[in-house]
């Protein structure tokens, strides 16, 4: 290795400050940006990186890890006793079978293709199961291997251009379902491969709804990797494509446009652009209000019932404590029909209350998230960060409540 090569914080024995600087640079953040996102200054970050300040306490380490999307605390601290995963889940028991189905190359075409109607009905049932089951990852994981292979076989068996485009749209939806399942599993490259396959299938289908969904999922993957410019490029280009279609479009396409508009707002919020973030949210609210009262998009969950939940996330991403808590108190989770989306909203409410200095309310809200959909909170890095932070709280009662939640999530052993 050349002497000017960047050290690898995952292999080299480096000080905390050196690891912090390397990981921050890899995420493309300045010191001022990182400091602002954890409630400190750029000079404070510099002092940490140069060793003028000692390694901070665990609550601050957890906040830094959350911003940098560090998969494991030991990657940041260098302390192997802190081998705790944040944004990578424990690995679902059905993950190996799903990964094998995604990685298998089927060239022989020996698998009999189901009818388009049969495949569509199975996809519809799979999305319904995802929203209704508390153990939604387990349910989806059991369905995906056959769905993946059957959808690929349907594309191969298509005899006309129209049939092939319809089959590609169905295959894209299968990849979207797989991307939900594979998120936060211990194979990040697989998530990107699935996202790319979903985008390719959607583009081949020439279906605006499928293209919009592929862009929606790709945008989230970029933003969670802190590639904000890439997230904007995908979101805004797709919105330019969809906007002329909206006057004559059905509810599904308008809902996808609304979901993409929310994503643009969340990316702006991640940058700290308050006015832009709320402008996009206002535009998304207008699209939500154009939908039927009881409409709920089966993939994005976009609807009138979740627009308030999106407001909570915008405020949280802007690190506006008081506004976050106000939005959290205003947005009603019980109106959301999807169990995993309801649980995710509870987690966002918990982030808001924690940001506002209400840790007891945050822990109680996380307990509600666990009740709604245990598998959602189990794989959520924001929830894990709050629970681990409060497990070190000065209050014995709060430590006990946080530790009990940590054990239920598998973050700590009993």
mmCIF file with all atom_site columns, C-alpha atoms in Angstrom, residues 37-209:
data_model
loop_
_atom_site.group_PDB
_atom_site.id
_atom_site.type_symbol
_atom_site.label_atom_id
_atom_site.label_alt_id
_atom_site.label_comp_id
_atom_site.label_asym_id
_atom_site.label_entity_id
_atom_site.label_seq_id
_atom_site.pdbx_PDB_ins_code
_atom_site.Cartn_x
_atom_site.Cartn_y
_atom_site.Cartn_z
_atom_site.occupancy
_atom_site.B_iso_or_equiv
_atom_site.pdbx_formal_charge
_atom_site.auth_seq_id
_atom_site.auth_comp_id
_atom_site.auth_asym_id
_atom_site.auth_atom_id
_atom_site.pdbx_PDB_model_num
ATOM 1   C CA . UNK A 1 37  ? -26.175 17.691  12.659  1.00 0.00 ? 37  UNK A CA 1
ATOM 2   C CA . UNK A 1 38  ? -25.124 16.624  16.164  1.00 0.00 ? 38  UNK A CA 1
ATOM 3   C CA . UNK A 1 39  ? -25.720 19.980  17.839  1.00 0.00 ? 39  UNK A CA 1
ATOM 4   C CA . UNK A 1 40  ? -22.077 21.049  17.985  1.00 0.00 ? 40  UNK A CA 1
ATOM 5   C CA . UNK A 1 41  ? -19.745 23.350  16.025  1.00 0.00 ? 41  UNK A CA 1
ATOM 6   C CA . UNK A 1 42  ? -17.277 22.653  13.265  1.00 0.00 ? 42  UNK A CA 1
ATOM 7   C CA . UNK A 1 43  ? -14.420 23.638  15.584  1.00 0.00 ? 43  UNK A CA 1
ATOM 8   C CA . UNK A 1 44  ? -15.615 21.000  18.067  1.00 0.00 ? 44  UNK A CA 1
ATOM 9   C CA . UNK A 1 45  ? -15.426 18.364  15.331  1.00 0.00 ? 45  UNK A CA 1
ATOM 10  C CA . UNK A 1 46  ? -11.929 19.567  14.430  1.00 0.00 ? 46  UNK A CA 1
ATOM 11  C CA . UNK A 1 47  ? -10.857 19.300  18.055  1.00 0.00 ? 47  UNK A CA 1
ATOM 12  C CA . UNK A 1 48  ? -12.102 15.705  18.163  1.00 0.00 ? 48  UNK A CA 1
ATOM 13  C CA . UNK A 1 49  ? -10.382 14.785  14.919  1.00 0.00 ? 49  UNK A CA 1
ATOM 14  C CA . UNK A 1 50  ? -7.044  16.298  15.922  1.00 0.00 ? 50  UNK A CA 1
ATOM 15  C CA . UNK A 1 51  ? -7.122  14.732  19.386  1.00 0.00 ? 51  UNK A CA 1
ATOM 16  C CA . UNK A 1 52  ? -7.426  17.999  21.318  1.00 0.00 ? 52  UNK A CA 1
ATOM 17  C CA . UNK A 1 53  ? -10.680 16.675  22.760  1.00 0.00 ? 53  UNK A CA 1
ATOM 18  C CA . UNK A 1 54  ? -11.066 13.198  24.230  1.00 0.00 ? 54  UNK A CA 1
ATOM 19  C CA . UNK A 1 55  ? -13.507 10.651  22.853  1.00 0.00 ? 55  UNK A CA 1
ATOM 20  C CA . UNK A 1 56  ? -16.998 11.935  23.741  1.00 0.00 ? 56  UNK A CA 1
ATOM 21  C CA . UNK A 1 57  ? -19.557 10.156  25.894  1.00 0.00 ? 57  UNK A CA 1
ATOM 22  C CA . UNK A 1 58  ? -21.706 7.378   24.435  1.00 0.00 ? 58  UNK A CA 1
ATOM 23  C CA . UNK A 1 59  ? -24.787 9.570   23.688  1.00 0.00 ? 59  UNK A CA 1
ATOM 24  C CA . UNK A 1 60  ? -22.680 11.803  21.426  1.00 0.00 ? 60  UNK A CA 1
ATOM 25  C CA . UNK A 1 61  ? -20.947 8.815   19.812  1.00 0.00 ? 61  UNK A CA 1
ATOM 26  C CA . UNK A 1 62  ? -24.362 7.372   18.997  1.00 0.00 ? 62  UNK A CA 1
ATOM 27  C CA . UNK A 1 63  ? -25.506 10.641  17.413  1.00 0.00 ? 63  UNK A CA 1
ATOM 28  C CA . UNK A 1 64  ? -22.346 10.835  15.309  1.00 0.00 ? 64  UNK A CA 1
ATOM 29  C CA . UNK A 1 65  ? -22.807 7.213   14.244  1.00 0.00 ? 65  UNK A CA 1
ATOM 30  C CA . UNK A 1 66  ? -26.396 7.954   13.251  1.00 0.00 ? 66  UNK A CA 1
ATOM 31  C CA . UNK A 1 67  ? -25.408 10.920  11.074  1.00 0.00 ? 67  UNK A CA 1
ATOM 32  C CA . UNK A 1 68  ? -22.524 9.045   9.440   1.00 0.00 ? 68  UNK A CA 1
ATOM 33  C CA . UNK A 1 69  ? -24.667 5.905   8.989   1.00 0.00 ? 69  UNK A CA 1
ATOM 34  C CA . UNK A 1 70  ? -21.984 3.831   10.680  1.00 0.00 ? 70  UNK A CA 1
ATOM 35  C CA . UNK A 1 71  ? -23.040 0.211   10.453  1.00 0.00 ? 71  UNK A CA 1
ATOM 36  C CA . UNK A 1 72  ? -21.346 -0.779  13.702  1.00 0.00 ? 72  UNK A CA 1
ATOM 37  C CA . UNK A 1 73  ? -20.159 1.328   16.624  1.00 0.00 ? 73  UNK A CA 1
ATOM 38  C CA . UNK A 1 74  ? -16.796 -0.423  16.694  1.00 0.00 ? 74  UNK A CA 1
ATOM 39  C CA . UNK A 1 75  ? -16.085 0.984   13.204  1.00 0.00 ? 75  UNK A CA 1
ATOM 40  C CA . UNK A 1 76  ? -16.179 4.465   14.707  1.00 0.00 ? 76  UNK A CA 1
ATOM 41  C CA . UNK A 1 77  ? -14.668 3.848   18.129  1.00 0.00 ? 77  UNK A CA 1
ATOM 42  C CA . UNK A 1 78  ? -12.158 1.095   17.344  1.00 0.00 ? 78  UNK A CA 1
ATOM 43  C CA . UNK A 1 79  ? -13.351 -0.640  20.501  1.00 0.00 ? 79  UNK A CA 1
ATOM 44  C CA . UNK A 1 80  ? -14.386 -4.197  19.622  1.00 0.00 ? 80  UNK A CA 1
ATOM 45  C CA . UNK A 1 81  ? -16.334 -4.415  22.868  1.00 0.00 ? 81  UNK A CA 1
ATOM 46  C CA . UNK A 1 82  ? -18.752 -1.914  21.255  1.00 0.00 ? 82  UNK A CA 1
ATOM 47  C CA . UNK A 1 83  ? -19.597 -4.325  18.428  1.00 0.00 ? 83  UNK A CA 1
ATOM 48  C CA . UNK A 1 84  ? -23.200 -3.097  18.189  1.00 0.00 ? 84  UNK A CA 1
ATOM 49  C CA . UNK A 1 85  ? -24.998 -2.774  14.858  1.00 0.00 ? 85  UNK A CA 1
ATOM 50  C CA . UNK A 1 86  ? -27.058 0.363   14.288  1.00 0.00 ? 86  UNK A CA 1
ATOM 51  C CA . UNK A 1 87  ? -28.119 0.634   10.645  1.00 0.00 ? 87  UNK A CA 1
ATOM 52  C CA . UNK A 1 88  ? -27.561 -3.002  9.764   1.00 0.00 ? 88  UNK A CA 1
ATOM 53  C CA . UNK A 1 89  ? -30.046 -5.420  11.249  1.00 0.00 ? 89  UNK A CA 1
ATOM 54  C CA . UNK A 1 90  ? -29.214 -8.805  12.753  1.00 0.00 ? 90  UNK A CA 1
ATOM 55  C CA . UNK A 1 91  ? -29.914 -10.699 9.540   1.00 0.00 ? 91  UNK A CA 1
ATOM 56  C CA . UNK A 1 92  ? -33.346 -12.182 8.981   1.00 0.00 ? 92  UNK A CA 1
ATOM 57  C CA . UNK A 1 93  ? -33.661 -16.002 9.008   1.00 0.00 ? 93  UNK A CA 1
ATOM 58  C CA . UNK A 1 94  ? -35.198 -15.891 5.507   1.00 0.00 ? 94  UNK A CA 1
ATOM 59  C CA . UNK A 1 95  ? -32.551 -13.577 4.071   1.00 0.00 ? 95  UNK A CA 1
ATOM 60  C CA . UNK A 1 96  ? -30.313 -16.367 2.721   1.00 0.00 ? 96  UNK A CA 1
ATOM 61  C CA . UNK A 1 97  ? -33.129 -17.853 0.624   1.00 0.00 ? 97  UNK A CA 1
ATOM 62  C CA . UNK A 1 98  ? -34.115 -14.438 -0.770  1.00 0.00 ? 98  UNK A CA 1
ATOM 63  C CA . UNK A 1 99  ? -30.508 -13.600 -1.607  1.00 0.00 ? 99  UNK A CA 1
ATOM 64  C CA . UNK A 1 100 ? -30.045 -16.948 -3.360  1.00 0.00 ? 100 UNK A CA 1
ATOM 65  C CA . UNK A 1 101 ? -33.143 -16.325 -5.498  1.00 0.00 ? 101 UNK A CA 1
ATOM 66  C CA . UNK A 1 102 ? -31.868 -12.856 -6.426  1.00 0.00 ? 102 UNK A CA 1
ATOM 67  C CA . UNK A 1 103 ? -28.370 -14.108 -7.254  1.00 0.00 ? 103 UNK A CA 1
ATOM 68  C CA . UNK A 1 104 ? -29.373 -17.200 -9.220  1.00 0.00 ? 104 UNK A CA 1
ATOM 69  C CA . UNK A 1 105 ? -28.950 -16.790 -12.975 1.00 0.00 ? 105 UNK A CA 1
ATOM 70  C CA . UNK A 1 106 ? -31.742 -18.576 -14.844 1.00 0.00 ? 106 UNK A CA 1
ATOM 71  C CA . UNK A 1 107 ? -30.679 -19.144 -18.435 1.00 0.00 ? 107 UNK A CA 1
ATOM 72  C CA . UNK A 1 108 ? -32.340 -22.443 -19.257 1.00 0.00 ? 108 UNK A CA 1
ATOM 73  C CA . UNK A 1 109 ? -35.906 -21.183 -19.057 1.00 0.00 ? 109 UNK A CA 1
ATOM 74  C CA . UNK A 1 110 ? -37.153 -24.486 -17.637 1.00 0.00 ? 110 UNK A CA 1
ATOM 75  C CA . UNK A 1 111 ? -39.414 -22.857 -15.059 1.00 0.00 ? 111 UNK A CA 1
ATOM 76  C CA . UNK A 1 112 ? -43.022 -22.634 -16.210 1.00 0.00 ? 112 UNK A CA 1
ATOM 77  C CA . UNK A 1 113 ? -44.241 -19.047 -16.213 1.00 0.00 ? 113 UNK A CA 1
ATOM 78  C CA . UNK A 1 114 ? -47.484 -18.273 -14.357 1.00 0.00 ? 114 UNK A CA 1
ATOM 79  C CA . UNK A 1 115 ? -50.170 -16.256 -16.077 1.00 0.00 ? 115 UNK A CA 1
ATOM 80  C CA . UNK A 1 116 ? -49.951 -12.481 -15.783 1.00 0.00 ? 116 UNK A CA 1
ATOM 81  C CA . UNK A 1 117 ? -53.227 -12.464 -13.834 1.00 0.00 ? 117 UNK A CA 1
ATOM 82  C CA . UNK A 1 118 ? -51.965 -15.070 -11.367 1.00 0.00 ? 118 UNK A CA 1
ATOM 83  C CA . UNK A 1 119 ? -48.699 -13.204 -10.797 1.00 0.00 ? 119 UNK A CA 1
ATOM 84  C CA . UNK A 1 120 ? -50.555 -9.906  -10.336 1.00 0.00 ? 120 UNK A CA 1
ATOM 85  C CA . UNK A 1 121 ? -52.877 -11.474 -7.748  1.00 0.00 ? 121 UNK A CA 1
ATOM 86  C CA . UNK A 1 122 ? -49.917 -12.892 -5.804  1.00 0.00 ? 122 UNK A CA 1
ATOM 87  C CA . UNK A 1 123 ? -48.171 -9.527  -5.846  1.00 0.00 ? 123 UNK A CA 1
ATOM 88  C CA . UNK A 1 124 ? -51.309 -7.827  -4.550  1.00 0.00 ? 124 UNK A CA 1
ATOM 89  C CA . UNK A 1 125 ? -51.587 -10.345 -1.705  1.00 0.00 ? 125 UNK A CA 1
ATOM 90  C CA . UNK A 1 126 ? -47.893 -9.858  -0.882  1.00 0.00 ? 126 UNK A CA 1
ATOM 91  C CA . UNK A 1 127 ? -48.269 -6.082  -0.541  1.00 0.00 ? 127 UNK A CA 1
ATOM 92  C CA . UNK A 1 128 ? -51.397 -6.551  1.584   1.00 0.00 ? 128 UNK A CA 1
ATOM 93  C CA . UNK A 1 129 ? -49.501 -8.957  3.823   1.00 0.00 ? 129 UNK A CA 1
ATOM 94  C CA . UNK A 1 130 ? -46.659 -6.473  4.165   1.00 0.00 ? 130 UNK A CA 1
ATOM 95  C CA . UNK A 1 131 ? -49.047 -3.863  5.534   1.00 0.00 ? 131 UNK A CA 1
ATOM 96  C CA . UNK A 1 132 ? -51.177 -6.112  7.725   1.00 0.00 ? 132 UNK A CA 1
ATOM 97  C CA . UNK A 1 133 ? -48.702 -8.506  9.372   1.00 0.00 ? 133 UNK A CA 1
ATOM 98  C CA . UNK A 1 134 ? -46.734 -7.554  12.465  1.00 0.00 ? 134 UNK A CA 1
ATOM 99  C CA . UNK A 1 135 ? -44.005 -9.981  11.318  1.00 0.00 ? 135 UNK A CA 1
ATOM 100 C CA . UNK A 1 136 ? -44.076 -8.555  7.805   1.00 0.00 ? 136 UNK A CA 1
ATOM 101 C CA . UNK A 1 137 ? -40.443 -9.385  6.996   1.00 0.00 ? 137 UNK A CA 1
ATOM 102 C CA . UNK A 1 138 ? -41.032 -13.027 7.799   1.00 0.00 ? 138 UNK A CA 1
ATOM 103 C CA . UNK A 1 139 ? -44.163 -13.147 5.638   1.00 0.00 ? 139 UNK A CA 1
ATOM 104 C CA . UNK A 1 140 ? -42.553 -11.344 2.691   1.00 0.00 ? 140 UNK A CA 1
ATOM 105 C CA . UNK A 1 141 ? -39.372 -13.378 3.035   1.00 0.00 ? 141 UNK A CA 1
ATOM 106 C CA . UNK A 1 142 ? -41.394 -16.582 2.660   1.00 0.00 ? 142 UNK A CA 1
ATOM 107 C CA . UNK A 1 143 ? -43.061 -15.328 -0.531  1.00 0.00 ? 143 UNK A CA 1
ATOM 108 C CA . UNK A 1 144 ? -40.158 -13.656 -2.326  1.00 0.00 ? 144 UNK A CA 1
ATOM 109 C CA . UNK A 1 145 ? -38.050 -16.599 -3.606  1.00 0.00 ? 145 UNK A CA 1
ATOM 110 C CA . UNK A 1 146 ? -40.889 -18.022 -5.718  1.00 0.00 ? 146 UNK A CA 1
ATOM 111 C CA . UNK A 1 147 ? -42.127 -14.564 -6.724  1.00 0.00 ? 147 UNK A CA 1
ATOM 112 C CA . UNK A 1 148 ? -38.674 -13.569 -7.990  1.00 0.00 ? 148 UNK A CA 1
ATOM 113 C CA . UNK A 1 149 ? -38.251 -16.689 -10.117 1.00 0.00 ? 149 UNK A CA 1
ATOM 114 C CA . UNK A 1 150 ? -41.830 -16.641 -11.438 1.00 0.00 ? 150 UNK A CA 1
ATOM 115 C CA . UNK A 1 151 ? -41.681 -12.944 -12.383 1.00 0.00 ? 151 UNK A CA 1
ATOM 116 C CA . UNK A 1 152 ? -38.404 -13.517 -14.254 1.00 0.00 ? 152 UNK A CA 1
ATOM 117 C CA . UNK A 1 153 ? -39.949 -16.511 -16.032 1.00 0.00 ? 153 UNK A CA 1
ATOM 118 C CA . UNK A 1 154 ? -42.939 -14.382 -17.064 1.00 0.00 ? 154 UNK A CA 1
ATOM 119 C CA . UNK A 1 155 ? -40.645 -11.860 -18.747 1.00 0.00 ? 155 UNK A CA 1
ATOM 120 C CA . UNK A 1 156 ? -38.835 -14.634 -20.635 1.00 0.00 ? 156 UNK A CA 1
ATOM 121 C CA . UNK A 1 157 ? -42.124 -16.192 -21.774 1.00 0.00 ? 157 UNK A CA 1
ATOM 122 C CA . UNK A 1 158 ? -43.662 -12.936 -23.077 1.00 0.00 ? 158 UNK A CA 1
ATOM 123 C CA . UNK A 1 159 ? -44.481 -13.255 -26.783 1.00 0.00 ? 159 UNK A CA 1
ATOM 124 C CA . UNK A 1 160 ? -45.511 -9.704  -27.675 1.00 0.00 ? 160 UNK A CA 1
ATOM 125 C CA . UNK A 1 161 ? -44.049 -6.284  -26.945 1.00 0.00 ? 161 UNK A CA 1
ATOM 126 C CA . UNK A 1 162 ? -47.106 -5.367  -24.869 1.00 0.00 ? 162 UNK A CA 1
ATOM 127 C CA . UNK A 1 163 ? -46.889 -8.584  -22.864 1.00 0.00 ? 163 UNK A CA 1
ATOM 128 C CA . UNK A 1 164 ? -43.194 -8.064  -22.236 1.00 0.00 ? 164 UNK A CA 1
ATOM 129 C CA . UNK A 1 165 ? -43.735 -4.503  -20.991 1.00 0.00 ? 165 UNK A CA 1
ATOM 130 C CA . UNK A 1 166 ? -46.488 -5.670  -18.632 1.00 0.00 ? 166 UNK A CA 1
ATOM 131 C CA . UNK A 1 167 ? -44.254 -8.491  -17.382 1.00 0.00 ? 167 UNK A CA 1
ATOM 132 C CA . UNK A 1 168 ? -41.394 -6.048  -16.775 1.00 0.00 ? 168 UNK A CA 1
ATOM 133 C CA . UNK A 1 169 ? -43.741 -3.854  -14.709 1.00 0.00 ? 169 UNK A CA 1
ATOM 134 C CA . UNK A 1 170 ? -44.621 -6.882  -12.549 1.00 0.00 ? 170 UNK A CA 1
ATOM 135 C CA . UNK A 1 171 ? -40.959 -7.870  -12.248 1.00 0.00 ? 171 UNK A CA 1
ATOM 136 C CA . UNK A 1 172 ? -40.141 -4.319  -11.144 1.00 0.00 ? 172 UNK A CA 1
ATOM 137 C CA . UNK A 1 173 ? -42.749 -4.589  -8.376  1.00 0.00 ? 173 UNK A CA 1
ATOM 138 C CA . UNK A 1 174 ? -41.196 -7.849  -7.202  1.00 0.00 ? 174 UNK A CA 1
ATOM 139 C CA . UNK A 1 175 ? -37.819 -6.107  -6.993  1.00 0.00 ? 175 UNK A CA 1
ATOM 140 C CA . UNK A 1 176 ? -39.438 -3.251  -5.041  1.00 0.00 ? 176 UNK A CA 1
ATOM 141 C CA . UNK A 1 177 ? -40.782 -5.779  -2.552  1.00 0.00 ? 177 UNK A CA 1
ATOM 142 C CA . UNK A 1 178 ? -37.337 -7.379  -2.361  1.00 0.00 ? 178 UNK A CA 1
ATOM 143 C CA . UNK A 1 179 ? -35.726 -4.002  -1.718  1.00 0.00 ? 179 UNK A CA 1
ATOM 144 C CA . UNK A 1 180 ? -37.999 -3.460  1.278   1.00 0.00 ? 180 UNK A CA 1
ATOM 145 C CA . UNK A 1 181 ? -37.005 -6.871  2.609   1.00 0.00 ? 181 UNK A CA 1
ATOM 146 C CA . UNK A 1 182 ? -33.271 -6.510  1.954   1.00 0.00 ? 182 UNK A CA 1
ATOM 147 C CA . UNK A 1 183 ? -32.962 -3.050  3.534   1.00 0.00 ? 183 UNK A CA 1
ATOM 148 C CA . UNK A 1 184 ? -30.829 -3.134  6.711   1.00 0.00 ? 184 UNK A CA 1
ATOM 149 C CA . UNK A 1 185 ? -29.777 -6.723  6.058   1.00 0.00 ? 185 UNK A CA 1
ATOM 150 C CA . UNK A 1 186 ? -26.047 -7.549  6.281   1.00 0.00 ? 186 UNK A CA 1
ATOM 151 C CA . UNK A 1 187 ? -25.389 -7.192  2.527   1.00 0.00 ? 187 UNK A CA 1
ATOM 152 C CA . UNK A 1 188 ? -25.555 -3.546  1.459   1.00 0.00 ? 188 UNK A CA 1
ATOM 153 C CA . UNK A 1 189 ? -24.331 -4.215  -2.123  1.00 0.00 ? 189 UNK A CA 1
ATOM 154 C CA . UNK A 1 190 ? -27.315 -6.511  -2.665  1.00 0.00 ? 190 UNK A CA 1
ATOM 155 C CA . UNK A 1 191 ? -29.701 -3.656  -1.881  1.00 0.00 ? 191 UNK A CA 1
ATOM 156 C CA . UNK A 1 192 ? -28.094 -1.573  -4.621  1.00 0.00 ? 192 UNK A CA 1
ATOM 157 C CA . UNK A 1 193 ? -28.231 -4.458  -7.114  1.00 0.00 ? 193 UNK A CA 1
ATOM 158 C CA . UNK A 1 194 ? -31.927 -4.931  -6.405  1.00 0.00 ? 194 UNK A CA 1
ATOM 159 C CA . UNK A 1 195 ? -32.552 -1.188  -6.760  1.00 0.00 ? 195 UNK A CA 1
ATOM 160 C CA . UNK A 1 196 ? -30.776 -1.111  -10.116 1.00 0.00 ? 196 UNK A CA 1
ATOM 161 C CA . UNK A 1 197 ? -32.682 -4.157  -11.375 1.00 0.00 ? 197 UNK A CA 1
ATOM 162 C CA . UNK A 1 198 ? -35.946 -2.560  -10.294 1.00 0.00 ? 198 UNK A CA 1
ATOM 163 C CA . UNK A 1 199 ? -35.084 0.627   -12.172 1.00 0.00 ? 199 UNK A CA 1
ATOM 164 C CA . UNK A 1 200 ? -34.088 -1.281  -15.322 1.00 0.00 ? 200 UNK A CA 1
ATOM 165 C CA . UNK A 1 201 ? -37.273 -3.366  -15.282 1.00 0.00 ? 201 UNK A CA 1
ATOM 166 C CA . UNK A 1 202 ? -39.376 -0.246  -14.698 1.00 0.00 ? 202 UNK A CA 1
ATOM 167 C CA . UNK A 1 203 ? -37.748 1.616   -17.575 1.00 0.00 ? 203 UNK A CA 1
ATOM 168 C CA . UNK A 1 204 ? -38.232 -1.377  -19.874 1.00 0.00 ? 204 UNK A CA 1
ATOM 169 C CA . UNK A 1 205 ? -41.919 -1.439  -18.910 1.00 0.00 ? 205 UNK A CA 1
ATOM 170 C CA . UNK A 1 206 ? -42.338 2.244   -19.916 1.00 0.00 ? 206 UNK A CA 1
ATOM 171 C CA . UNK A 1 207 ? -44.955 2.396   -17.141 1.00 0.00 ? 207 UNK A CA 1
ATOM 172 C CA . UNK A 1 208 ? -44.924 5.812   -15.390 1.00 0.00 ? 208 UNK A CA 1
ATOM 173 C CA . UNK A 1 209 ? -46.130 4.253   -12.138 1.00 0.00 ? 209 UNK A CA 1
#
